[in-house]
mmCIF file of C-alpha atoms in Angstrom:
data_model
loop_
_atom_site.group_PDB
_atom_site.id
_atom_site.type_symbol
_atom_site.label_atom_id
_atom_site.label_comp_id
_atom_site.label_asym_id
_atom_site.label_seq_id
_atom_site.Cartn_x
_atom_site.Cartn_y
_atom_site.Cartn_z
ATOM 1 C CA MET A 807 -73.859 64.425 41.213
ATOM 2 C CA HIS A 808 -71.717 66.823 39.803
ATOM 3 C CA ILE A 809 -69.499 65.152 36.594
ATOM 4 C CA PRO A 810 -66.542 67.191 34.939
ATOM 5 C CA VAL A 811 -66.672 67.470 31.610
ATOM 6 C CA LEU A 812 -63.296 66.369 29.568
ATOM 7 C CA SER A 813 -61.798 69.805 27.814
ATOM 8 C CA HIS A 814 -61.367 69.147 24.763
ATOM 9 C CA ARG A 815 -57.901 69.173 24.587
ATOM 10 C CA LEU A 816 -58.629 66.702 26.863
ATOM 11 C CA ARG A 817 -60.486 64.509 24.491
ATOM 12 C CA LEU A 818 -58.197 64.587 22.117
ATOM 13 C CA ALA A 819 -55.045 63.243 24.121
ATOM 14 C CA ALA A 820 -57.160 59.955 25.396
ATOM 15 C CA GLY A 821 -58.135 59.490 22.010
ATOM 16 C CA ALA A 822 -54.873 59.813 20.275
ATOM 17 C CA ALA A 823 -53.595 57.293 23.485
ATOM 18 C CA ALA A 824 -56.386 55.337 22.525
ATOM 19 C CA ALA A 825 -55.486 54.868 18.666
ATOM 20 C CA LEU A 826 -51.628 54.359 20.061
ATOM 21 C CA LEU A 827 -53.152 51.415 22.118
ATOM 22 C CA LEU A 828 -55.314 49.973 18.518
ATOM 23 C CA ALA A 829 -51.712 50.125 17.089
ATOM 24 C CA ALA A 830 -50.237 48.479 19.043
ATOM 25 C CA CYS A 831 -52.243 45.463 19.763
ATOM 26 C CA GLY A 832 -54.761 45.141 17.595
ATOM 27 C CA SER A 833 -54.326 44.188 13.660
ATOM 28 C CA PRO A 834 -51.964 44.955 11.848
ATOM 29 C CA ALA A 835 -51.985 48.446 8.996
ATOM 30 C CA PRO A 836 -52.714 46.616 5.523
ATOM 31 C CA GLU A 837 -49.254 47.975 4.461
ATOM 32 C CA GLN A 838 -47.612 45.230 7.069
ATOM 33 C CA GLN A 839 -50.150 42.121 6.909
ATOM 34 C CA ALA A 840 -47.459 40.003 4.665
ATOM 35 C CA ALA A 841 -44.873 40.144 7.034
ATOM 36 C CA ALA A 842 -41.377 39.385 6.391
ATOM 37 C CA PRO A 843 -40.608 35.532 6.225
ATOM 38 C CA VAL A 844 -38.776 33.902 8.839
ATOM 39 C CA SER A 845 -35.582 31.913 6.428
ATOM 40 C CA LYS A 846 -34.751 28.602 7.722
ATOM 41 C CA VAL A 847 -31.481 27.920 9.632
ATOM 42 C CA GLU A 848 -30.651 24.474 7.893
ATOM 43 C CA PRO A 849 -28.865 22.201 10.595
ATOM 44 C CA ALA A 850 -25.060 21.355 8.859
ATOM 45 C CA VAL A 851 -24.693 18.517 8.000
ATOM 46 C CA PRO A 852 -22.145 16.291 9.595
ATOM 47 C CA LYS A 853 -18.512 16.263 8.359
ATOM 48 C CA ALA A 854 -17.142 12.600 7.631
ATOM 49 C CA ALA A 855 -15.785 12.003 10.329
ATOM 50 C CA ALA A 856 -11.078 11.946 8.017
ATOM 51 C CA VAL A 857 -9.008 8.310 7.871
ATOM 52 C CA THR A 858 -5.705 7.713 10.014
ATOM 53 C CA LEU A 859 -4.035 6.028 7.979
ATOM 54 C CA TYR A 860 -0.285 4.840 9.482
ATOM 55 C CA THR A 861 1.791 3.730 6.523
ATOM 56 C CA THR A 862 5.627 2.657 6.541
ATOM 57 C CA ARG A 863 5.896 3.291 2.315
ATOM 58 C CA GLU A 864 6.880 6.601 1.667
ATOM 59 C CA PRO A 865 3.861 9.275 1.799
ATOM 60 C CA GLY A 866 4.097 10.344 -2.652
ATOM 61 C CA LEU A 867 3.377 7.078 -3.900
ATOM 62 C CA ILE A 868 0.347 6.015 -2.331
ATOM 63 C CA GLN A 869 -1.170 9.840 -2.264
ATOM 64 C CA PRO A 870 -2.272 10.315 -5.828
ATOM 65 C CA LEU A 871 -5.038 6.812 -4.488
ATOM 66 C CA LEU A 872 -5.937 8.950 -1.169
ATOM 67 C CA ASP A 873 -6.173 11.665 -3.156
ATOM 68 C CA ALA A 874 -8.808 10.120 -5.141
ATOM 69 C CA PHE A 875 -10.033 8.175 -2.287
ATOM 70 C CA SER A 876 -10.905 11.839 -0.703
ATOM 71 C CA ARG A 877 -13.085 12.534 -4.148
ATOM 72 C CA GLU A 878 -15.116 10.809 -4.867
ATOM 73 C CA THR A 879 -16.646 9.885 -0.948
ATOM 74 C CA GLY A 880 -15.007 13.109 0.916
ATOM 75 C CA VAL A 881 -13.860 11.244 3.151
ATOM 76 C CA ALA A 882 -10.553 13.081 3.931
ATOM 77 C CA VAL A 883 -7.129 10.220 5.724
ATOM 78 C CA ASP A 884 -4.845 11.955 7.227
ATOM 79 C CA THR A 885 -1.334 10.466 6.566
ATOM 80 C CA VAL A 886 0.765 9.110 9.239
ATOM 81 C CA PHE A 887 4.733 7.844 7.910
ATOM 82 C CA VAL A 888 6.100 5.477 10.345
ATOM 83 C CA ARG A 889 9.860 4.813 8.608
ATOM 84 C CA ASP A 890 10.244 2.031 11.439
ATOM 85 C CA GLY A 891 9.187 0.764 14.795
ATOM 86 C CA LEU A 892 4.928 0.587 13.447
ATOM 87 C CA PRO A 893 4.561 -2.259 16.400
ATOM 88 C CA GLU A 894 6.468 -0.691 19.463
ATOM 89 C CA ARG A 895 4.669 3.049 18.574
ATOM 90 C CA LEU A 896 1.178 1.041 18.682
ATOM 91 C CA ARG A 897 2.388 -0.910 21.095
ATOM 92 C CA ALA A 898 2.767 2.075 23.655
ATOM 93 C CA GLU A 899 0.019 3.741 21.932
ATOM 94 C CA GLY A 900 -2.560 1.579 23.284
ATOM 95 C CA GLU A 901 -6.077 2.058 23.391
ATOM 96 C CA ARG A 902 -5.059 5.791 22.726
ATOM 97 C CA SER A 903 -3.241 5.279 18.740
ATOM 98 C CA PRO A 904 -5.377 7.311 16.133
ATOM 99 C CA ALA A 905 -4.753 4.486 13.882
ATOM 100 C CA ASP A 906 -7.574 2.943 11.576
ATOM 101 C CA VAL A 907 -5.619 2.069 8.829
ATOM 102 C CA LEU A 908 -1.994 0.365 8.696
ATOM 103 C CA MET A 909 -0.502 -0.053 5.434
ATOM 104 C CA THR A 910 2.786 -1.549 5.282
ATOM 105 C CA VAL A 911 5.256 -2.976 2.341
ATOM 106 C CA ASP A 912 5.915 -7.210 3.166
ATOM 107 C CA THR A 913 3.380 -9.741 3.801
ATOM 108 C CA GLY A 914 6.020 -10.466 6.860
ATOM 109 C CA ASN A 915 5.438 -7.856 8.199
ATOM 110 C CA LEU A 916 2.136 -7.049 7.975
ATOM 111 C CA LEU A 917 1.688 -10.159 10.264
ATOM 112 C CA ASP A 918 3.854 -9.404 13.344
ATOM 113 C CA LEU A 919 0.784 -6.514 13.302
ATOM 114 C CA VAL A 920 -1.252 -9.335 13.417
ATOM 115 C CA GLU A 921 0.243 -11.689 15.027
ATOM 116 C CA ASN A 922 1.142 -8.923 18.028
ATOM 117 C CA GLY A 923 -2.820 -7.667 18.029
ATOM 118 C CA HIS A 924 -2.792 -4.784 16.380
ATOM 119 C CA THR A 925 -5.055 -5.438 14.327
ATOM 120 C CA GLN A 926 -8.988 -6.365 13.841
ATOM 121 C CA ALA A 927 -10.933 -8.941 12.226
ATOM 122 C CA ILE A 928 -13.334 -7.288 9.207
ATOM 123 C CA GLU A 929 -15.179 -8.584 6.961
ATOM 124 C CA SER A 930 -16.286 -6.916 4.000
ATOM 125 C CA ALA A 931 -17.637 -9.228 0.487
ATOM 126 C CA ALA A 932 -15.993 -6.404 -1.621
ATOM 127 C CA LEU A 933 -12.959 -7.446 -1.087
ATOM 128 C CA ASP A 934 -13.845 -10.586 -0.716
ATOM 129 C CA ALA A 935 -14.560 -10.789 -4.046
ATOM 130 C CA ALA A 936 -11.672 -8.042 -5.092
ATOM 131 C CA ILE A 937 -8.744 -10.502 -3.748
ATOM 132 C CA PRO A 938 -7.869 -14.002 -4.090
ATOM 133 C CA ALA A 939 -7.665 -16.172 -0.965
ATOM 134 C CA GLY A 940 -3.959 -16.141 -1.483
ATOM 135 C CA LEU A 941 -3.773 -12.749 -1.432
ATOM 136 C CA ARG A 942 -5.981 -11.622 1.711
ATOM 137 C CA ASP A 943 -6.541 -14.004 5.969
ATOM 138 C CA ALA A 944 -9.458 -15.724 5.906
ATOM 139 C CA ASN A 945 -10.569 -14.467 8.415
ATOM 140 C CA GLY A 946 -10.212 -10.772 8.020
ATOM 141 C CA HIS A 947 -7.379 -9.154 9.118
ATOM 142 C CA TRP A 948 -4.929 -8.291 6.651
ATOM 143 C CA TYR A 949 -5.266 -7.458 3.138
ATOM 144 C CA ALA A 950 -2.983 -7.276 -0.349
ATOM 145 C CA LEU A 951 -3.507 -4.288 -2.454
ATOM 146 C CA SER A 952 -0.416 -4.430 -4.792
ATOM 147 C CA LEU A 953 1.612 -6.475 -5.721
ATOM 148 C CA ARG A 954 5.718 -7.200 -6.396
ATOM 149 C CA ASP A 955 7.405 -9.623 -8.612
ATOM 150 C CA ARG A 956 10.499 -10.212 -7.661
ATOM 151 C CA VAL A 957 12.370 -11.254 -11.222
ATOM 152 C CA LEU A 958 15.560 -11.551 -12.714
ATOM 153 C CA TYR A 959 16.832 -8.594 -14.889
ATOM 154 C CA ALA A 960 19.764 -10.317 -17.947
ATOM 155 C CA ASP A 961 21.160 -8.243 -19.962
ATOM 156 C CA LYS A 962 19.236 -6.992 -22.674
ATOM 157 C CA ASP A 963 21.581 -8.608 -25.377
ATOM 158 C CA LEU A 964 21.926 -11.999 -23.643
ATOM 159 C CA ALA A 965 20.610 -14.890 -24.793
ATOM 160 C CA LEU A 966 17.755 -15.329 -22.744
ATOM 161 C CA GLU A 967 13.799 -16.282 -22.560
ATOM 162 C CA SER A 968 13.801 -18.434 -19.441
ATOM 163 C CA PHE A 969 14.187 -18.673 -15.756
ATOM 164 C CA ALA A 970 14.505 -21.194 -13.163
ATOM 165 C CA TYR A 971 14.916 -19.425 -8.878
ATOM 166 C CA GLU A 972 17.332 -22.558 -9.106
ATOM 167 C CA ASP A 973 19.463 -21.603 -12.142
ATOM 168 C CA LEU A 974 21.016 -18.544 -10.036
ATOM 169 C CA ALA A 975 23.331 -21.464 -8.020
ATOM 170 C CA LYS A 976 24.082 -22.961 -11.861
ATOM 171 C CA PRO A 977 28.032 -22.847 -12.657
ATOM 172 C CA GLU A 978 27.600 -21.028 -16.334
ATOM 173 C CA TRP A 979 26.641 -17.883 -13.647
ATOM 174 C CA LYS A 980 29.383 -17.057 -11.554
ATOM 175 C CA GLY A 981 30.985 -13.899 -11.806
ATOM 176 C CA ARG A 982 28.153 -13.150 -13.429
ATOM 177 C CA VAL A 983 24.848 -12.022 -10.601
ATOM 178 C CA CYS A 984 24.408 -9.282 -8.955
ATOM 179 C CA ILE A 985 21.374 -8.771 -5.638
ATOM 180 C CA ARG A 986 21.153 -6.344 -2.433
ATOM 181 C CA ALA A 987 21.624 -7.879 0.873
ATOM 182 C CA GLY A 988 20.029 -10.769 1.966
ATOM 183 C CA GLN A 989 18.559 -9.802 4.996
ATOM 184 C CA HIS A 990 16.950 -7.162 3.064
ATOM 185 C CA PRO A 991 12.925 -8.294 3.165
ATOM 186 C CA TYR A 992 12.799 -8.184 -0.307
ATOM 187 C CA ASN A 993 14.959 -11.759 -0.151
ATOM 188 C CA THR A 994 13.737 -12.885 2.646
ATOM 189 C CA SER A 995 10.973 -13.882 2.090
ATOM 190 C CA LEU A 996 11.917 -14.817 -1.362
ATOM 191 C CA PHE A 997 14.769 -17.091 0.437
ATOM 192 C CA ALA A 998 11.525 -18.712 2.924
ATOM 193 C CA ALA A 999 9.869 -19.391 -0.667
ATOM 194 C CA MET A 1000 12.538 -21.390 -1.327
ATOM 195 C CA VAL A 1001 12.241 -23.267 2.332
ATOM 196 C CA ALA A 1002 9.222 -24.183 1.049
ATOM 197 C CA HIS A 1003 9.582 -25.694 -1.596
ATOM 198 C CA ALA A 1004 12.751 -26.929 -1.453
ATOM 199 C CA GLY A 1005 13.715 -27.491 2.171
ATOM 200 C CA GLU A 1006 16.076 -26.324 4.286
ATOM 201 C CA ALA A 1007 19.156 -28.244 3.407
ATOM 202 C CA ALA A 1008 18.757 -27.454 -0.357
ATOM 203 C CA THR A 1009 17.771 -23.801 0.069
ATOM 204 C CA GLU A 1010 21.774 -23.860 2.543
ATOM 205 C CA GLU A 1011 22.997 -25.347 -0.425
ATOM 206 C CA TRP A 1012 21.466 -23.772 -3.147
ATOM 207 C CA LEU A 1013 22.257 -19.971 -0.149
ATOM 208 C CA ARG A 1014 26.034 -21.213 -1.364
ATOM 209 C CA GLY A 1015 25.605 -21.155 -4.505
ATOM 210 C CA VAL A 1016 24.599 -18.039 -5.766
ATOM 211 C CA LYS A 1017 26.532 -16.269 -3.293
ATOM 212 C CA ALA A 1018 29.715 -17.762 -4.802
ATOM 213 C CA ASN A 1019 28.178 -15.898 -8.563
ATOM 214 C CA LEU A 1020 27.667 -12.948 -7.450
ATOM 215 C CA ALA A 1021 30.051 -10.083 -8.839
ATOM 216 C CA ARG A 1022 29.993 -8.268 -6.485
ATOM 217 C CA ALA A 1023 28.609 -8.271 -2.202
ATOM 218 C CA ALA A 1024 25.329 -8.451 -2.010
ATOM 219 C CA ALA A 1025 23.871 -4.868 -1.700
ATOM 220 C CA GLY A 1026 22.050 -1.843 -2.320
ATOM 221 C CA GLY A 1027 18.672 -1.524 -4.394
ATOM 222 C CA ASP A 1028 16.931 -3.289 -6.483
ATOM 223 C CA ARG A 1029 18.444 -0.292 -8.956
ATOM 224 C CA GLU A 1030 21.808 -1.019 -8.011
ATOM 225 C CA VAL A 1031 21.063 -4.122 -10.851
ATOM 226 C CA ALA A 1032 20.063 -2.711 -13.430
ATOM 227 C CA ARG A 1033 23.249 0.250 -13.271
ATOM 228 C CA ASP A 1034 25.634 -2.850 -12.769
ATOM 229 C CA ILE A 1035 23.936 -4.523 -15.058
ATOM 230 C CA LEU A 1036 24.766 -1.586 -17.810
ATOM 231 C CA GLY A 1037 28.070 -1.212 -16.050
ATOM 232 C CA GLY A 1038 29.444 -4.411 -17.766
ATOM 233 C CA ILE A 1039 30.473 -5.710 -13.804
ATOM 234 C CA CYS A 1040 27.442 -8.282 -14.127
ATOM 235 C CA ASP A 1041 24.662 -10.402 -16.449
ATOM 236 C CA ILE A 1042 21.457 -11.297 -14.158
ATOM 237 C CA GLY A 1043 20.312 -10.093 -10.730
ATOM 238 C CA ILE A 1044 17.084 -10.237 -8.913
ATOM 239 C CA ALA A 1045 14.682 -6.802 -8.095
ATOM 240 C CA ASN A 1046 11.411 -5.770 -8.321
ATOM 241 C CA ALA A 1047 9.850 -5.229 -11.306
ATOM 242 C CA TYR A 1048 8.243 -2.857 -10.486
ATOM 243 C CA TYR A 1049 11.611 -0.053 -9.918
ATOM 244 C CA VAL A 1050 11.597 -1.138 -13.833
ATOM 245 C CA GLY A 1051 8.703 0.894 -14.534
ATOM 246 C CA ARG A 1052 10.413 3.492 -13.250
ATOM 247 C CA MET A 1053 13.241 3.877 -14.761
ATOM 248 C CA LYS A 1054 12.142 3.489 -18.477
ATOM 249 C CA HIS A 1055 9.750 6.294 -17.024
ATOM 250 C CA SER A 1056 12.276 8.055 -15.827
ATOM 251 C CA GLU A 1057 12.942 11.329 -18.843
ATOM 252 C CA GLU A 1058 14.653 10.812 -21.436
ATOM 253 C CA GLY A 1059 18.570 10.982 -21.001
ATOM 254 C CA SER A 1060 18.693 10.393 -17.225
ATOM 255 C CA GLU A 1061 20.678 7.897 -15.547
ATOM 256 C CA GLN A 1062 17.564 5.515 -14.049
ATOM 257 C CA ARG A 1063 16.616 5.444 -18.171
ATOM 258 C CA ALA A 1064 20.050 4.591 -19.474
ATOM 259 C CA TRP A 1065 19.447 1.269 -16.314
ATOM 260 C CA GLY A 1066 16.068 0.420 -17.192
ATOM 261 C CA ASP A 1067 17.300 0.531 -20.836
ATOM 262 C CA ALA A 1068 19.849 -1.480 -20.085
ATOM 263 C CA ILE A 1069 17.654 -4.786 -19.195
ATOM 264 C CA LYS A 1070 15.245 -6.893 -20.354
ATOM 265 C CA VAL A 1071 12.234 -8.738 -17.787
ATOM 266 C CA ILE A 1072 12.259 -12.538 -17.143
ATOM 267 C CA ARG A 1073 9.215 -14.015 -14.449
ATOM 268 C CA PRO A 1074 11.298 -16.945 -12.928
ATOM 269 C CA VAL A 1075 9.383 -19.512 -11.211
ATOM 270 C CA PHE A 1076 10.619 -21.784 -8.905
ATOM 271 C CA ALA A 1077 11.703 -25.822 -10.554
ATOM 272 C CA SER A 1078 11.188 -27.033 -7.484
ATOM 273 C CA ALA A 1079 7.535 -26.487 -7.235
ATOM 274 C CA ALA A 1080 4.862 -28.683 -9.236
ATOM 275 C CA ASP A 1081 3.122 -25.920 -10.490
ATOM 276 C CA GLY A 1082 6.408 -23.805 -10.393
ATOM 277 C CA GLY A 1083 5.089 -19.262 -9.934
ATOM 278 C CA THR A 1084 7.470 -16.157 -9.843
ATOM 279 C CA HIS A 1085 7.722 -15.643 -6.452
ATOM 280 C CA VAL A 1086 5.579 -12.156 -4.769
ATOM 281 C CA ASN A 1087 5.785 -10.003 -1.920
ATOM 282 C CA ILE A 1088 3.210 -7.910 -1.734
ATOM 283 C CA SER A 1089 1.831 -3.611 0.004
ATOM 284 C CA GLY A 1090 -1.591 -4.940 1.941
ATOM 285 C CA ALA A 1091 -3.221 -3.566 5.284
ATOM 286 C CA ALA A 1092 -5.163 -4.635 7.894
ATOM 287 C CA VAL A 1093 -7.753 -1.527 10.098
ATOM 288 C CA ALA A 1094 -5.991 -0.983 13.323
ATOM 289 C CA ARG A 1095 -6.807 -3.315 16.660
ATOM 290 C CA HIS A 1096 -7.928 0.175 18.715
ATOM 291 C CA ALA A 1097 -9.733 1.735 15.566
ATOM 292 C CA LYS A 1098 -11.959 5.091 15.360
ATOM 293 C CA ASN A 1099 -13.071 5.107 12.542
ATOM 294 C CA ARG A 1100 -14.053 1.682 12.086
ATOM 295 C CA ALA A 1101 -16.327 1.951 9.296
ATOM 296 C CA GLY A 1102 -14.306 5.166 7.162
ATOM 297 C CA ALA A 1103 -10.996 2.145 7.401
ATOM 298 C CA VAL A 1104 -13.218 -0.409 5.941
ATOM 299 C CA ARG A 1105 -14.854 1.951 3.512
ATOM 300 C CA LEU A 1106 -11.429 3.328 2.510
ATOM 301 C CA LEU A 1107 -9.832 -1.036 1.511
ATOM 302 C CA GLU A 1108 -12.580 -1.539 -0.243
ATOM 303 C CA TYR A 1109 -11.460 1.411 -2.436
ATOM 304 C CA LEU A 1110 -8.051 0.573 -3.036
ATOM 305 C CA VAL A 1111 -9.904 -2.761 -4.253
ATOM 306 C CA SER A 1112 -12.050 -0.920 -6.770
ATOM 307 C CA ASP A 1113 -11.120 -1.077 -10.598
ATOM 308 C CA ALA A 1114 -10.172 3.526 -10.148
ATOM 309 C CA ALA A 1115 -7.354 2.927 -7.609
ATOM 310 C CA GLN A 1116 -6.579 -0.582 -8.491
ATOM 311 C CA SER A 1117 -5.633 0.602 -11.815
ATOM 312 C CA LEU A 1118 -3.915 4.250 -10.334
ATOM 313 C CA TYR A 1119 -1.332 1.102 -8.380
ATOM 314 C CA ALA A 1120 -0.282 0.219 -11.651
ATOM 315 C CA ARG A 1121 -0.068 3.357 -13.679
ATOM 316 C CA ALA A 1122 1.164 5.319 -10.390
ATOM 317 C CA ASN A 1123 3.534 3.138 -8.991
ATOM 318 C CA TYR A 1124 3.978 0.626 -11.459
ATOM 319 C CA GLU A 1125 3.065 -1.924 -9.205
ATOM 320 C CA TYR A 1126 1.010 -5.424 -9.727
ATOM 321 C CA PRO A 1127 -2.684 -4.939 -9.792
ATOM 322 C CA VAL A 1128 -3.976 -7.674 -6.784
ATOM 323 C CA LYS A 1129 -7.387 -7.520 -8.474
ATOM 324 C CA PRO A 1130 -7.311 -9.246 -11.520
ATOM 325 C CA GLY A 1131 -8.408 -8.298 -14.957
ATOM 326 C CA VAL A 1132 -7.028 -4.308 -14.364
ATOM 327 C CA ALA A 1133 -4.847 -2.950 -17.216
ATOM 328 C CA LEU A 1134 -2.026 -2.380 -16.920
ATOM 329 C CA ASP A 1135 1.228 -0.327 -17.000
ATOM 330 C CA PRO A 1136 2.606 -0.700 -21.124
ATOM 331 C CA VAL A 1137 6.505 -0.987 -19.688
ATOM 332 C CA VAL A 1138 4.814 -4.136 -16.828
ATOM 333 C CA ALA A 1139 2.527 -5.094 -19.722
ATOM 334 C CA SER A 1140 5.893 -6.294 -22.079
ATOM 335 C CA PHE A 1141 7.136 -8.544 -19.475
ATOM 336 C CA GLY A 1142 4.184 -10.834 -20.588
ATOM 337 C CA GLU A 1143 2.117 -13.172 -18.401
ATOM 338 C CA LEU A 1144 2.727 -13.071 -14.130
ATOM 339 C CA LYS A 1145 1.877 -16.665 -12.844
ATOM 340 C CA ILE A 1146 2.460 -15.786 -9.314
ATOM 341 C CA ASP A 1147 3.689 -18.829 -6.884
ATOM 342 C CA PRO A 1148 0.751 -20.407 -5.538
ATOM 343 C CA LEU A 1149 2.078 -20.694 -2.479
ATOM 344 C CA PRO A 1150 0.035 -19.382 -0.183
ATOM 345 C CA LEU A 1151 2.665 -15.750 1.463
ATOM 346 C CA ALA A 1152 1.285 -16.799 5.129
ATOM 347 C CA GLU A 1153 2.977 -20.294 4.650
ATOM 348 C CA VAL A 1154 5.576 -18.375 3.705
ATOM 349 C CA VAL A 1155 6.057 -15.675 6.405
ATOM 350 C CA ARG A 1156 6.259 -18.951 8.572
ATOM 351 C CA TYR A 1157 9.988 -19.247 7.295
ATOM 352 C CA ARG A 1158 11.083 -16.226 7.496
ATOM 353 C CA LYS A 1159 13.384 -16.636 10.306
ATOM 354 C CA ARG A 1160 14.893 -19.386 9.244
ATOM 355 C CA ALA A 1161 15.570 -17.991 6.068
ATOM 356 C CA SER A 1162 17.919 -15.520 7.684
ATOM 357 C CA GLU A 1163 19.696 -17.561 9.795
ATOM 358 C CA LEU A 1164 20.869 -19.384 6.676
ATOM 359 C CA VAL A 1165 21.935 -15.876 5.329
ATOM 360 C CA ASP A 1166 23.869 -15.457 8.018
ATOM 361 C CA ARG A 1167 25.057 -19.221 8.704
ATOM 362 C CA VAL A 1168 26.392 -18.814 4.591
ATOM 363 C CA GLY A 1169 27.756 -15.791 4.571
ATOM 364 C CA PHE A 1170 25.962 -14.133 2.470
ATOM 365 C CA ASP A 1171 26.321 -10.505 2.844
ATOM 366 C CA GLN A 1172 29.567 -10.292 4.019
#
C-alpha cells in the first residue's frame, strides 16, 4: 500500500495546531501558574429590625433618648406620634398593627391600653430590678419610665416651707389659688389619689373648698399657674414639677424664665395618709399585643431604664427618674427630697372615674 508523505508545509501546520491544543488543555505556561486569587464575597450581615413606637408624647421630648438607643444598639426606632385616639387606632389596626411599643403619659391612659387588650406581658429582670414594684405591673404589662410629681408652686417671697394637699381648701387661701382644669388627667389623677386616701365624701368636700379658694377659673396649663403668680393673680397653685425645670432653663430675659424665677416649689403630701407622700404620675410604656419585633421592643424598654437613659430623662425633660440613684438636674434637685406617695398607681387609677364625677358634681371647672 502506498502511504502518502505529508508535505513540509502540512507538517508545520499540524505541529502548530498540536501546540495550540496542548497550550489550551495542558499545563499553563510558567508565568500563568500563579493564578489570580478569586475574591471572596462575604454574606451580607442582616440589619437589625427597626422598632416601631406609637407614642402620645411629643416626639421631640423623647427623641434624644431614642437617638441614644439607636447609636448604642444599631436598632432604628420608627416613631409614630398619636396625639389622640390611640386605643381606637390600635383596635382598627388589629393584628395588622405595626406597633411594637406603646408609650403614654398618665397612668390611667396606660392602664386603659392594658384593660382593652392592646398590650402583652413580658418578663425582664432588668426592668424589675430598675423599677420599684409600685411603678410597674405585677404581670409585666406596663412599666413606668419617668415620674411627674404634682407639686405646689408658691410665690418665692411667701413664708411657706411645707404644705399638704388638704391645705388647698383652707379658708386662709381664699382667692389665692390657681390650677388648671379639674378634668385634666394630671388633676384627675391627683383627685383620685385623694379619694383613695380620704374617701369620696371627704374628697367632695375638699374639692368644694378648693373651688371656693380659686383666684380665677380652673383653666390653662401648668405654666400659666406660675405666670399668674408673677402677675399677682394668685399666690399658690398646683402643677407638675418638670415645667419649672423648663422655665428656669429658658433663655435669660424670656417670659418663661421670668415665670420660673417668680416661684418656689414645695412638694406637698397627703395629710390624710399615715405615711403621706407626694403624688406622682408617670410616663410609661408597654409592649404592643401584636408586636412584630418583640425582642427589639423589650430591648428598647430595658434601655430606657438604664442609667444613661434615666439621666437623659432627668437632664433633657426635667422629669424625675424612675430608677433610684440617678443624678438629677440641678433645678429639680433644688426642690429637695421626693418622698413618693406609697399608694400603688394601679390603686389610684381605680378611683379615676369617681374623681371625674366629683369634679362635675361640684362644678369645679365652671
